[in-house]
PDB file of C-alpha atoms in Angstrom:
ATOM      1  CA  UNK A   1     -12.366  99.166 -22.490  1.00 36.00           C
ATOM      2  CA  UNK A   2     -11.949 100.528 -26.147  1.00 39.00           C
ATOM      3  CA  UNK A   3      -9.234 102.704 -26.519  1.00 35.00           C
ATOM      4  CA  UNK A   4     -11.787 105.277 -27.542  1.00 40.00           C
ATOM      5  CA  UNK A   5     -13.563 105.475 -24.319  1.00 38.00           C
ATOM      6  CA  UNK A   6     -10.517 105.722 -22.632  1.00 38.00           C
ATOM      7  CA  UNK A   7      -9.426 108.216 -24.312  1.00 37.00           C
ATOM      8  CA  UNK A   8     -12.042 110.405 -24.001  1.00 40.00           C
ATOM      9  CA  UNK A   9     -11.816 109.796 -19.911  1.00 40.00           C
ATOM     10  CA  UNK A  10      -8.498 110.906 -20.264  1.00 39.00           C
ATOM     11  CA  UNK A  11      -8.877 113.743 -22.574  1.00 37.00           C
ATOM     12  CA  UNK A  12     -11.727 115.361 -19.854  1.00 40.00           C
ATOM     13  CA  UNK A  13      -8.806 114.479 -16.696  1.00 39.00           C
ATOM     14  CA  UNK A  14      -6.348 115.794 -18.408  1.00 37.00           C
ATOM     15  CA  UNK A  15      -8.289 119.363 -18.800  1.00 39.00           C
ATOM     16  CA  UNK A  16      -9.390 119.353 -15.213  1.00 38.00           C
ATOM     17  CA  UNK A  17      -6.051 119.159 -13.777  1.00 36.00           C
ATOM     18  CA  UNK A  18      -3.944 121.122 -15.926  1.00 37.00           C
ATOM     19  CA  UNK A  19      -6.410 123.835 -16.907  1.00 39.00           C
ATOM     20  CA  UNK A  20      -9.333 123.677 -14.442  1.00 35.00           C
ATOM     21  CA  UNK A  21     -10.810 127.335 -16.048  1.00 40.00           C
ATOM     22  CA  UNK A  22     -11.122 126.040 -19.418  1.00 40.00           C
ATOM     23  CA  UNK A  23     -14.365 124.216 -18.790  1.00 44.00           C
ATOM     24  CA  UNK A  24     -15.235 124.546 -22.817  1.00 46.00           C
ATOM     25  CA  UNK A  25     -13.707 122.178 -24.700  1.00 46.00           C
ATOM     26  CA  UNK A  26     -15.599 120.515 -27.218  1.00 49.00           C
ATOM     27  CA  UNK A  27     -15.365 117.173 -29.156  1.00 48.00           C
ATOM     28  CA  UNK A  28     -12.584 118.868 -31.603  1.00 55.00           C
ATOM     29  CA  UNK A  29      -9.770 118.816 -28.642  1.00 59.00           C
ATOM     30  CA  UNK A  30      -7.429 116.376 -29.649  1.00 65.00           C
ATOM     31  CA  UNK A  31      -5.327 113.981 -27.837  1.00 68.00           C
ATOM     32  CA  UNK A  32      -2.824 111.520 -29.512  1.00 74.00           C
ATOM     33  CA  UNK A  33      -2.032 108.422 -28.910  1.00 75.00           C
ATOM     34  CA  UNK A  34       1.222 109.001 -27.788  1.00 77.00           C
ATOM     35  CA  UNK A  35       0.230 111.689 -25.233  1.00 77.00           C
ATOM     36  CA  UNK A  36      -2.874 109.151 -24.237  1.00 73.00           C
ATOM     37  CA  UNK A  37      -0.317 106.952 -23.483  1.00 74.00           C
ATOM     38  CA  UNK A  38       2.104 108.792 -22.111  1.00 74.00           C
ATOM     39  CA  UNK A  39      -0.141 110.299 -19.186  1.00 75.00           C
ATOM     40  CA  UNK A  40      -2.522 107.855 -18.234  1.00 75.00           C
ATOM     41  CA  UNK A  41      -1.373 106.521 -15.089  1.00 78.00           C
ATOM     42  CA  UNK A  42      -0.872 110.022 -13.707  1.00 80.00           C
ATOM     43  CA  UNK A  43      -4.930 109.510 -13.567  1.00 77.00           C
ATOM     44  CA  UNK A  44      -4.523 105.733 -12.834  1.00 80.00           C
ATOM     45  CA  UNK A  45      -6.014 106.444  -9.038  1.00 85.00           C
ATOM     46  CA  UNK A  46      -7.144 109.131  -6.958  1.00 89.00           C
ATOM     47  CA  UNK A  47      -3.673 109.254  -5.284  1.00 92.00           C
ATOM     48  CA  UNK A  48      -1.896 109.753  -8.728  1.00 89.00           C
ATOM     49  CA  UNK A  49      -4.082 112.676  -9.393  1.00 88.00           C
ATOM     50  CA  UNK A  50      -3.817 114.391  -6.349  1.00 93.00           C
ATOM     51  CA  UNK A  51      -0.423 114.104  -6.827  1.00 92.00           C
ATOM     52  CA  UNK A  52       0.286 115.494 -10.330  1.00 90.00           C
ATOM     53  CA  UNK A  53      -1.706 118.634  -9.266  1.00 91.00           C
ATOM     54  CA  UNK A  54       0.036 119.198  -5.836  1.00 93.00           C
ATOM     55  CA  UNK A  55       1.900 121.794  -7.017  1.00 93.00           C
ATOM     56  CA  UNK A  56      -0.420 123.973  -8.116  1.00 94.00           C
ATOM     57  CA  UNK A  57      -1.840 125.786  -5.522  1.00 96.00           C
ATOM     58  CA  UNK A  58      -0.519 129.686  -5.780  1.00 96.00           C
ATOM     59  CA  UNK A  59       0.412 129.275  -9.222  1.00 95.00           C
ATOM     60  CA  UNK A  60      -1.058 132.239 -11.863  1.00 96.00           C
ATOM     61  CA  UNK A  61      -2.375 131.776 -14.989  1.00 94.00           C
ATOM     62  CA  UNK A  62      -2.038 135.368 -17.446  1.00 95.00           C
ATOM     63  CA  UNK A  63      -3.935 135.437 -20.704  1.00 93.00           C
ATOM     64  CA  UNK A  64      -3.314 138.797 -22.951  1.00 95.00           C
ATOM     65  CA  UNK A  65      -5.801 139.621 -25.415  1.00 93.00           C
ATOM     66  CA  UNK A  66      -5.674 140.755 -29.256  1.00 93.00           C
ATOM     67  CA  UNK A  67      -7.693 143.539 -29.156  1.00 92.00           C
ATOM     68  CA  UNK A  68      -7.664 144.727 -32.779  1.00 92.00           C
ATOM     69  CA  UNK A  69     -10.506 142.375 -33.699  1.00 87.00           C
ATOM     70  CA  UNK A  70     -14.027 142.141 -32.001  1.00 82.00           C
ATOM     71  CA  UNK A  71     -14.782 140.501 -29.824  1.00 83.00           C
ATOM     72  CA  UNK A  72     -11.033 140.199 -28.691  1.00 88.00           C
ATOM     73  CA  UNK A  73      -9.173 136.988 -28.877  1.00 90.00           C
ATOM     74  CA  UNK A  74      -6.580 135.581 -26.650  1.00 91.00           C
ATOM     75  CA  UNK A  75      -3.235 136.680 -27.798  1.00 94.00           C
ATOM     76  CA  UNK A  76      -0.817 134.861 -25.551  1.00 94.00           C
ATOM     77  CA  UNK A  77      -0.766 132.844 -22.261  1.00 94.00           C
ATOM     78  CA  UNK A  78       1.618 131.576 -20.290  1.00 95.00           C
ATOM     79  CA  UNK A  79       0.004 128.168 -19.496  1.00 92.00           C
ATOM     80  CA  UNK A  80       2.839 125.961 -21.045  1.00 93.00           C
ATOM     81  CA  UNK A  81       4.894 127.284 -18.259  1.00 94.00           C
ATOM     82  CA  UNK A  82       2.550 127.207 -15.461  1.00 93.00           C
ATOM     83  CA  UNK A  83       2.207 123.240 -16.185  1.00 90.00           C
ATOM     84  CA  UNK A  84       6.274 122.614 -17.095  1.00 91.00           C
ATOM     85  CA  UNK A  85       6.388 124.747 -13.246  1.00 92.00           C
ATOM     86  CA  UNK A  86       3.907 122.951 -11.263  1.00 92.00           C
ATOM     87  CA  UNK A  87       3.283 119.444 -12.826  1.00 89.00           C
ATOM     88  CA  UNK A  88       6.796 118.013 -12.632  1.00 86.00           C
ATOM     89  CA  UNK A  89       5.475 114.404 -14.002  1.00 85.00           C
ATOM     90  CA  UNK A  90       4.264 116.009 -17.052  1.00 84.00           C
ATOM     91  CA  UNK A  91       7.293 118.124 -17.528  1.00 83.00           C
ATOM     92  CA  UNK A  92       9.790 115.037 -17.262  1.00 83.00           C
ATOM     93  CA  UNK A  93       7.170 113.196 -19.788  1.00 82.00           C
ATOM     94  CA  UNK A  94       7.628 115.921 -22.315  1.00 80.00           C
ATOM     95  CA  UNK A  95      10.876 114.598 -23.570  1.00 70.00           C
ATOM     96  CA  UNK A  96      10.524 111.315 -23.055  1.00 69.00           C
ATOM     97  CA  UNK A  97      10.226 108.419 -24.807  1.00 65.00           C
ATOM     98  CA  UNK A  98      10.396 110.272 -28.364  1.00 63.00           C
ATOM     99  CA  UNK A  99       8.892 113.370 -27.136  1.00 67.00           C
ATOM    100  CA  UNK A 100       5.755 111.645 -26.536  1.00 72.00           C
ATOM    101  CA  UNK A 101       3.971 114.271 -24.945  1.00 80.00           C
ATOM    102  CA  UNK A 102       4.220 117.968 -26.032  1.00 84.00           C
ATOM    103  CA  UNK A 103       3.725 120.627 -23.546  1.00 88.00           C
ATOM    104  CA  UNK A 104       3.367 123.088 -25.873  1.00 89.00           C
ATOM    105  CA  UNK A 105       0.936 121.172 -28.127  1.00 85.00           C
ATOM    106  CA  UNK A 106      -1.277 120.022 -25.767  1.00 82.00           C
ATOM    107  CA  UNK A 107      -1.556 123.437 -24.056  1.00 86.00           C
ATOM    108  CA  UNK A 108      -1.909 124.996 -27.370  1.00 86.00           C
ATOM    109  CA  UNK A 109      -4.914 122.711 -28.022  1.00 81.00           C
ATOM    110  CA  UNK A 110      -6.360 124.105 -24.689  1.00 80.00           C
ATOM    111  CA  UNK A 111      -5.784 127.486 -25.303  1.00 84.00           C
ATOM    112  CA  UNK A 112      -8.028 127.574 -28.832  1.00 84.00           C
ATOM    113  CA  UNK A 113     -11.019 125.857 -27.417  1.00 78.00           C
ATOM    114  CA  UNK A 114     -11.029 128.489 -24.446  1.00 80.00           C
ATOM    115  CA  UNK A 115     -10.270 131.222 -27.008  1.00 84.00           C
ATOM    116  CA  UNK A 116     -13.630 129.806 -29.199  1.00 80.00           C
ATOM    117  CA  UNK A 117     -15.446 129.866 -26.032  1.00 74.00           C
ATOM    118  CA  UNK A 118     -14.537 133.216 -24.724  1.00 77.00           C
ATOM    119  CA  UNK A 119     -15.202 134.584 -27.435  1.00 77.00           C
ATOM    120  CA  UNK A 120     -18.473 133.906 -27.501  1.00 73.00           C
ATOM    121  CA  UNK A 121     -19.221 135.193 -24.107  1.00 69.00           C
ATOM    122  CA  UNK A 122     -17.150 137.950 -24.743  1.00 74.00           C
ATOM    123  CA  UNK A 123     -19.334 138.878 -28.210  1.00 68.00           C
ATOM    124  CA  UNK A 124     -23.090 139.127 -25.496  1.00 61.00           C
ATOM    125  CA  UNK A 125     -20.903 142.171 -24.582  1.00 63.00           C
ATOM    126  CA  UNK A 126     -19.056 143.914 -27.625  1.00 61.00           C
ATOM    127  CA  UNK A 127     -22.276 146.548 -28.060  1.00 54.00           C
ATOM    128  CA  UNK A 128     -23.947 144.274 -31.150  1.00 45.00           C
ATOM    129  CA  UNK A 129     -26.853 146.214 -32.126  1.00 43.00           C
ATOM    130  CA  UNK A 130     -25.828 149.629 -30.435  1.00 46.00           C
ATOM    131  CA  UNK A 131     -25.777 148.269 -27.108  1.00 50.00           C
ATOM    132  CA  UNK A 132     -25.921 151.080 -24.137  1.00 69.00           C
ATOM    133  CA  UNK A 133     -23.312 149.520 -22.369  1.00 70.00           C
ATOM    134  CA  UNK A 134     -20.331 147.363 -24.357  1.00 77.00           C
ATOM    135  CA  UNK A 135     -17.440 146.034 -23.482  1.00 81.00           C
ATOM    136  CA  UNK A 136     -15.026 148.236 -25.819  1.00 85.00           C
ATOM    137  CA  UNK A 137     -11.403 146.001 -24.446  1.00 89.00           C
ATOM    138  CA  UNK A 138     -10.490 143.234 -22.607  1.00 90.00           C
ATOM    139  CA  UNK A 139      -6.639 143.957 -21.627  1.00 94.00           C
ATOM    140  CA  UNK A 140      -5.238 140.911 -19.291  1.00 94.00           C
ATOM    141  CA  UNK A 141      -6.993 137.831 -17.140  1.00 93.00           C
ATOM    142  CA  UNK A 142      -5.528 136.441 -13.990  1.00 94.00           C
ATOM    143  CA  UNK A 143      -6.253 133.792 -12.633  1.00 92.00           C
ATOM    144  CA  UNK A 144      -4.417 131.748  -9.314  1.00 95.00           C
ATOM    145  CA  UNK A 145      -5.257 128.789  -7.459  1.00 94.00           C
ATOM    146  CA  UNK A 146      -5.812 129.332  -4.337  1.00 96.00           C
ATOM    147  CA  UNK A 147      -6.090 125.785  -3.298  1.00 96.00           C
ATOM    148  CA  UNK A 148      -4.843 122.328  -5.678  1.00 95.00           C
ATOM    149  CA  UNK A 149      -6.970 120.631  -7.022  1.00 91.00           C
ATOM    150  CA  UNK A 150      -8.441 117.902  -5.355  1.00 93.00           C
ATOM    151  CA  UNK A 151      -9.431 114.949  -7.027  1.00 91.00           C
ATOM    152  CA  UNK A 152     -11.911 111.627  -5.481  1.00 92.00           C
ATOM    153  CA  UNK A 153     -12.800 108.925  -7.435  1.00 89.00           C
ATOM    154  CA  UNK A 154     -15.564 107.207  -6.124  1.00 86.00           C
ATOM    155  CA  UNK A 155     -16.941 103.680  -8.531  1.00 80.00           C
ATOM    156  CA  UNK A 156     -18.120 105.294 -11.895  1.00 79.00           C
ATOM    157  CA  UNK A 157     -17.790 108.871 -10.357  1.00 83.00           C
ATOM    158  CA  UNK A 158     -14.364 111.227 -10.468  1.00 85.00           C
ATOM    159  CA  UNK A 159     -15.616 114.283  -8.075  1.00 88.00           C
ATOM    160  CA  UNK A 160     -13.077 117.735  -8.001  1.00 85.00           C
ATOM    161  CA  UNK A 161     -12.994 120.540  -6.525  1.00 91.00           C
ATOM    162  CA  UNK A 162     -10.488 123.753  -6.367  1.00 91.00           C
ATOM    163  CA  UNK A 163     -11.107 127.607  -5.842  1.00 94.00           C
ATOM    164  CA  UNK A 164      -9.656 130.393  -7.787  1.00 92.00           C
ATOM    165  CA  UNK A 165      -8.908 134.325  -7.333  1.00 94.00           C
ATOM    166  CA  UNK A 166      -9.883 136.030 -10.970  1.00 92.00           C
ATOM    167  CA  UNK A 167      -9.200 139.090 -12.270  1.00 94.00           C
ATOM    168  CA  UNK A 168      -9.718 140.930 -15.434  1.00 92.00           C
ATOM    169  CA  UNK A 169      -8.531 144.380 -16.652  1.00 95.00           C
ATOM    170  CA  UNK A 170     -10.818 145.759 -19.276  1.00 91.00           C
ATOM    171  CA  UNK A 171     -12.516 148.696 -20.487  1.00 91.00           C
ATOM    172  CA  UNK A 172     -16.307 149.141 -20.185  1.00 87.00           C
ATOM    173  CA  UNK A 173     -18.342 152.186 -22.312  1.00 83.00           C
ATOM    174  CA  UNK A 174     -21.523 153.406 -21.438  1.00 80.00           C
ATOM    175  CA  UNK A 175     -24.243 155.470 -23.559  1.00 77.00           C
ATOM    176  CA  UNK A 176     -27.066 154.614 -21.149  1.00 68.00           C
ATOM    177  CA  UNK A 177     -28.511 157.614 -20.884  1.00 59.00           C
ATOM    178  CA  UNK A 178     -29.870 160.368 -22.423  1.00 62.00           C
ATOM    179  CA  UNK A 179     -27.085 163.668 -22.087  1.00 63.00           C
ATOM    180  CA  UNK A 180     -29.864 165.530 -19.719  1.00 57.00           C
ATOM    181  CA  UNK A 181     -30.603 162.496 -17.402  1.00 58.00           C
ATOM    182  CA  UNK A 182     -26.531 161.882 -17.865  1.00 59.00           C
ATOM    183  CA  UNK A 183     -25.771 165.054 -16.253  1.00 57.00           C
ATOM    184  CA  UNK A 184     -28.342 164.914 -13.181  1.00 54.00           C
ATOM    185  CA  UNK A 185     -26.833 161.249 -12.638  1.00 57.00           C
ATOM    186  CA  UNK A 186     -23.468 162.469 -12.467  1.00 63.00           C
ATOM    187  CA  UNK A 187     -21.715 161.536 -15.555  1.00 66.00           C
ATOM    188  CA  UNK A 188     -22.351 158.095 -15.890  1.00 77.00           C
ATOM    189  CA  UNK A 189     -22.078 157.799 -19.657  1.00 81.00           C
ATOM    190  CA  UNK A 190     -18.887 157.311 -21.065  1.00 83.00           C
ATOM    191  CA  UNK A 191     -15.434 155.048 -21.598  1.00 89.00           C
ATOM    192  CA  UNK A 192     -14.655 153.372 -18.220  1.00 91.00           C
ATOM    193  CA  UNK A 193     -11.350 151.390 -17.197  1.00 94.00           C
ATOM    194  CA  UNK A 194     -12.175 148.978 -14.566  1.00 94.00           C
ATOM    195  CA  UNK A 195     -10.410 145.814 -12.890  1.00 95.00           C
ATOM    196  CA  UNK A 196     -13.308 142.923 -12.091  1.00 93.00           C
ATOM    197  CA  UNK A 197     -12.074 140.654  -8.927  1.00 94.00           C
ATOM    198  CA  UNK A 198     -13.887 137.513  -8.627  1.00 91.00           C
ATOM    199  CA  UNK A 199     -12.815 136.404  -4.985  1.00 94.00           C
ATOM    200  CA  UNK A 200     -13.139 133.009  -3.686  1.00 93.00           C
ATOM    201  CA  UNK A 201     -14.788 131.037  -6.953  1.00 89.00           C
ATOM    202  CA  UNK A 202     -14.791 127.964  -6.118  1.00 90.00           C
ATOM    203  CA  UNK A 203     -15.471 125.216  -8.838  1.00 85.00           C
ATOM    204  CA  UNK A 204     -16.754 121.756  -8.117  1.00 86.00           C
ATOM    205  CA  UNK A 205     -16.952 118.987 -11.183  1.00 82.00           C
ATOM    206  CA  UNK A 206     -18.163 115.711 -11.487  1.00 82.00           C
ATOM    207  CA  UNK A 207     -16.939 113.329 -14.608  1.00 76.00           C
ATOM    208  CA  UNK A 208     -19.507 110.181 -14.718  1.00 77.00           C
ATOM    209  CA  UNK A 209     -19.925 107.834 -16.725  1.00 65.00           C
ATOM    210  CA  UNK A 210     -23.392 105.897 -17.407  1.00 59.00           C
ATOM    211  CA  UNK A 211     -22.466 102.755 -16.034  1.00 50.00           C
ATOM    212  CA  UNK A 212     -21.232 101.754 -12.956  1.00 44.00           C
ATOM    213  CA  UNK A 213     -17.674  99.914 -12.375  1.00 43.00           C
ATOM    214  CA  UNK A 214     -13.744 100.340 -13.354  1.00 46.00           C
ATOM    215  CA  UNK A 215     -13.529 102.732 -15.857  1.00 43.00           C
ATOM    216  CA  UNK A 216     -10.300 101.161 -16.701  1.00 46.00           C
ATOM    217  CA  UNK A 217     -11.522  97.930 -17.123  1.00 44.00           C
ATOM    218  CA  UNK A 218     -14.087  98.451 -19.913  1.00 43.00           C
ATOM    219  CA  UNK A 219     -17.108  98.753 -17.824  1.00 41.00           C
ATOM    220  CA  UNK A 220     -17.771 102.176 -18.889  1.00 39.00           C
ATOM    221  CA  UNK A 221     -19.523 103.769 -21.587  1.00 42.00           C
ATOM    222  CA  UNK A 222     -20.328 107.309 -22.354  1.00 56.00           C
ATOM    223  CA  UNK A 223     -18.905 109.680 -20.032  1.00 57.00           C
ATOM    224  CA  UNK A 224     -20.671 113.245 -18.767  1.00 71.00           C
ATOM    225  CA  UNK A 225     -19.082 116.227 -17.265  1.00 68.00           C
ATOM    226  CA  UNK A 226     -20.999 119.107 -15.253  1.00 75.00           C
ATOM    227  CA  UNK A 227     -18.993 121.508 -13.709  1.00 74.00           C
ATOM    228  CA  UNK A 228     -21.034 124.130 -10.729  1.00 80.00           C
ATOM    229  CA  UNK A 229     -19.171 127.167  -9.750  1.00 82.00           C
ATOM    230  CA  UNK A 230     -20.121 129.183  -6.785  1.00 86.00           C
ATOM    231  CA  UNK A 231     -18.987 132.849  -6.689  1.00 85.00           C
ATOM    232  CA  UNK A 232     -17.847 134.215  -2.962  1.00 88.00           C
ATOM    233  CA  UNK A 233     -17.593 138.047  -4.270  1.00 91.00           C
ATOM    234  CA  UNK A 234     -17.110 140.381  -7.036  1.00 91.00           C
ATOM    235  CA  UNK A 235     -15.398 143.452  -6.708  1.00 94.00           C
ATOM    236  CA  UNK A 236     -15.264 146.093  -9.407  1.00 93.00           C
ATOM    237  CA  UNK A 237     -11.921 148.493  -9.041  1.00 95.00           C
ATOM    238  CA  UNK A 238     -10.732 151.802 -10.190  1.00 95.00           C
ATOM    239  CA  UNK A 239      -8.055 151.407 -13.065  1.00 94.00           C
ATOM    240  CA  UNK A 240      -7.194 155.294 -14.141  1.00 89.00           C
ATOM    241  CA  UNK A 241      -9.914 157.968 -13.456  1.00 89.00           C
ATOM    242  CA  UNK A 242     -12.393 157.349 -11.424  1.00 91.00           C
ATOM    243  CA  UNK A 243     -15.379 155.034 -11.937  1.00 90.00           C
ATOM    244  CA  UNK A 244     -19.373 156.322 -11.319  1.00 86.00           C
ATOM    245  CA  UNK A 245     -20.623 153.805  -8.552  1.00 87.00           C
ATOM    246  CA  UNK A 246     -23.565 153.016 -10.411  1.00 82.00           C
ATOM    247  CA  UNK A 247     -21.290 151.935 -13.452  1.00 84.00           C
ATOM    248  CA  UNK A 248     -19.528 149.337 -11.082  1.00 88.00           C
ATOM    249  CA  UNK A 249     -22.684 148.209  -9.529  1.00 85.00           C
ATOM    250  CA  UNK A 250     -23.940 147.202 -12.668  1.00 81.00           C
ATOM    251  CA  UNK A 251     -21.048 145.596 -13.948  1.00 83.00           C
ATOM    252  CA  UNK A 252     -20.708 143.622 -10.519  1.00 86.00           C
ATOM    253  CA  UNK A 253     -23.975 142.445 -10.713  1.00 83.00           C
ATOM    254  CA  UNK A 254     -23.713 141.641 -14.203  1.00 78.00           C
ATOM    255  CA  UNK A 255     -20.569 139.618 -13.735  1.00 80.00           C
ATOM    256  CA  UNK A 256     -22.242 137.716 -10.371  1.00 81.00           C
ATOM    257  CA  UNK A 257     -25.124 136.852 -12.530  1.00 76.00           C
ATOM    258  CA  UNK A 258     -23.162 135.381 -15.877  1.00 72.00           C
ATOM    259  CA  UNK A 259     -21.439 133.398 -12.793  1.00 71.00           C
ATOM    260  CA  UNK A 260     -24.530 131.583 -11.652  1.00 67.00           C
ATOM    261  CA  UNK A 261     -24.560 127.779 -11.820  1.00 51.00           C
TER     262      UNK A 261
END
């Protein structure tokens, strides 16, 4: 196999097993040579990767966000750690030979693609265009593993699977309605601070390639990732005053629908 097609196989393993969320990452993620080299038979074989990712399971992911810029950006995480924590085999890689594979690096290569891509969810809410309801802050996002990562490779085929608990903590403002129709709905319009649970999201991902055989061999060619996530619930929680039920409604059902496979 080229060293470019491997790499790319590597590049997509790499992102399901040490940052399963960030499903965004686009053809500017970069993995050196070193690092190729320096973690490719933790993905040799379906043992090896169910192995590296064994530690997972309970582990929590925080992302803070910048908030002084629209729509917000991450600001920090504390990913690095979560993988120098629960991936052991990376961490011992990190220093060695010749600091071949950066933690930090790789991570922060992770870290700006999902940043580029939440951000552009995160703008279909900021109010453009005097939206009734916007999404005025996005404080902290939490997500744990409820269950590792579970990796089977299966001829040209590597099949995953792991479910997540999410939570957000952000602030939601509503101008719905007009201040009559406000008033004999209770008070719906205004700044709302709100805590979004998304129980039990399970993720299931397929990396393929379009031919059949050893993809470390040099049978394969170009390789396709789809990634399906199925929603169990969506909870929407009081974070300071009290929240209108028809305000959380919505923003349930808006979050179970932007969810859908």
């Amino acid at each position: 196999m080229r060293y470019e097609q491997f790499s790319k196989m590597a590049r997509l393993c790499i992102l399901l097993s040490v940052a399963i969320v960030f499903t965004s990452c686009d053809n500017d993620f970069f993995l050196s040579e070193k690092e190729f080299y320096a973690i490719r038979w933790q993905f040799a074989d379906q043992t090896a990767a169910n192995q590296l990712t064994s530690g997972v399971q309970g582990q929590l992911l925080r992302i803070t966000f910048n908030n002084s810029v629209s729509p917000p950006r991450i600001q920090s995480t504390n990913l690095a750690a979560l993988i120098r924590g629960s991936m052991a085999p990376l961490a011992i890689l990190e220093g060695y030979p010749n600091n071949s594979f950066r933690i930090d690096r790789v991570s922060g290569e992770i870290e700006s693609q999902f940043d580029n891509w939440l951000s552009a969810q995160l703008r279909l809410y900021s109010g453009v265009n005097n939206a009734q309801v916007r999404l005025e802050r996005v404080e902290e996002l939490r997500v744990q593993f409820v269950t590792n990562p579970a990796f089977t490779y299966s001829g040209n085929k590597i099949i995953f699977n792991t479910t997540l608990q999410m939570t957000g903590d952000c602030q939601i403002r509503v101008d719905a309605l007009d201040p009559v129709v406000n008033f004999l709905f209770g008070g719906v319009n205004g700044t709302w601070d709100v805590s979004i649970d998304v129980n039990n999201l399970q993720l299931q991902g397929e990396l393929t390639t379009d031919q059949a055989g050893d993809q470390r061999s040099g049978d394969a060619s170009n390789l396709k990732f789809k990634l399906v996530p199925t929603v169990g619930s969506v909870t929407v929680r009081d974070r300071g005053a009290v929240v209108p039920a028809t305000v959380k409604n919505g923003i349930r059902d808006a979050v179970r629908q932007s969810l859908k496979a």
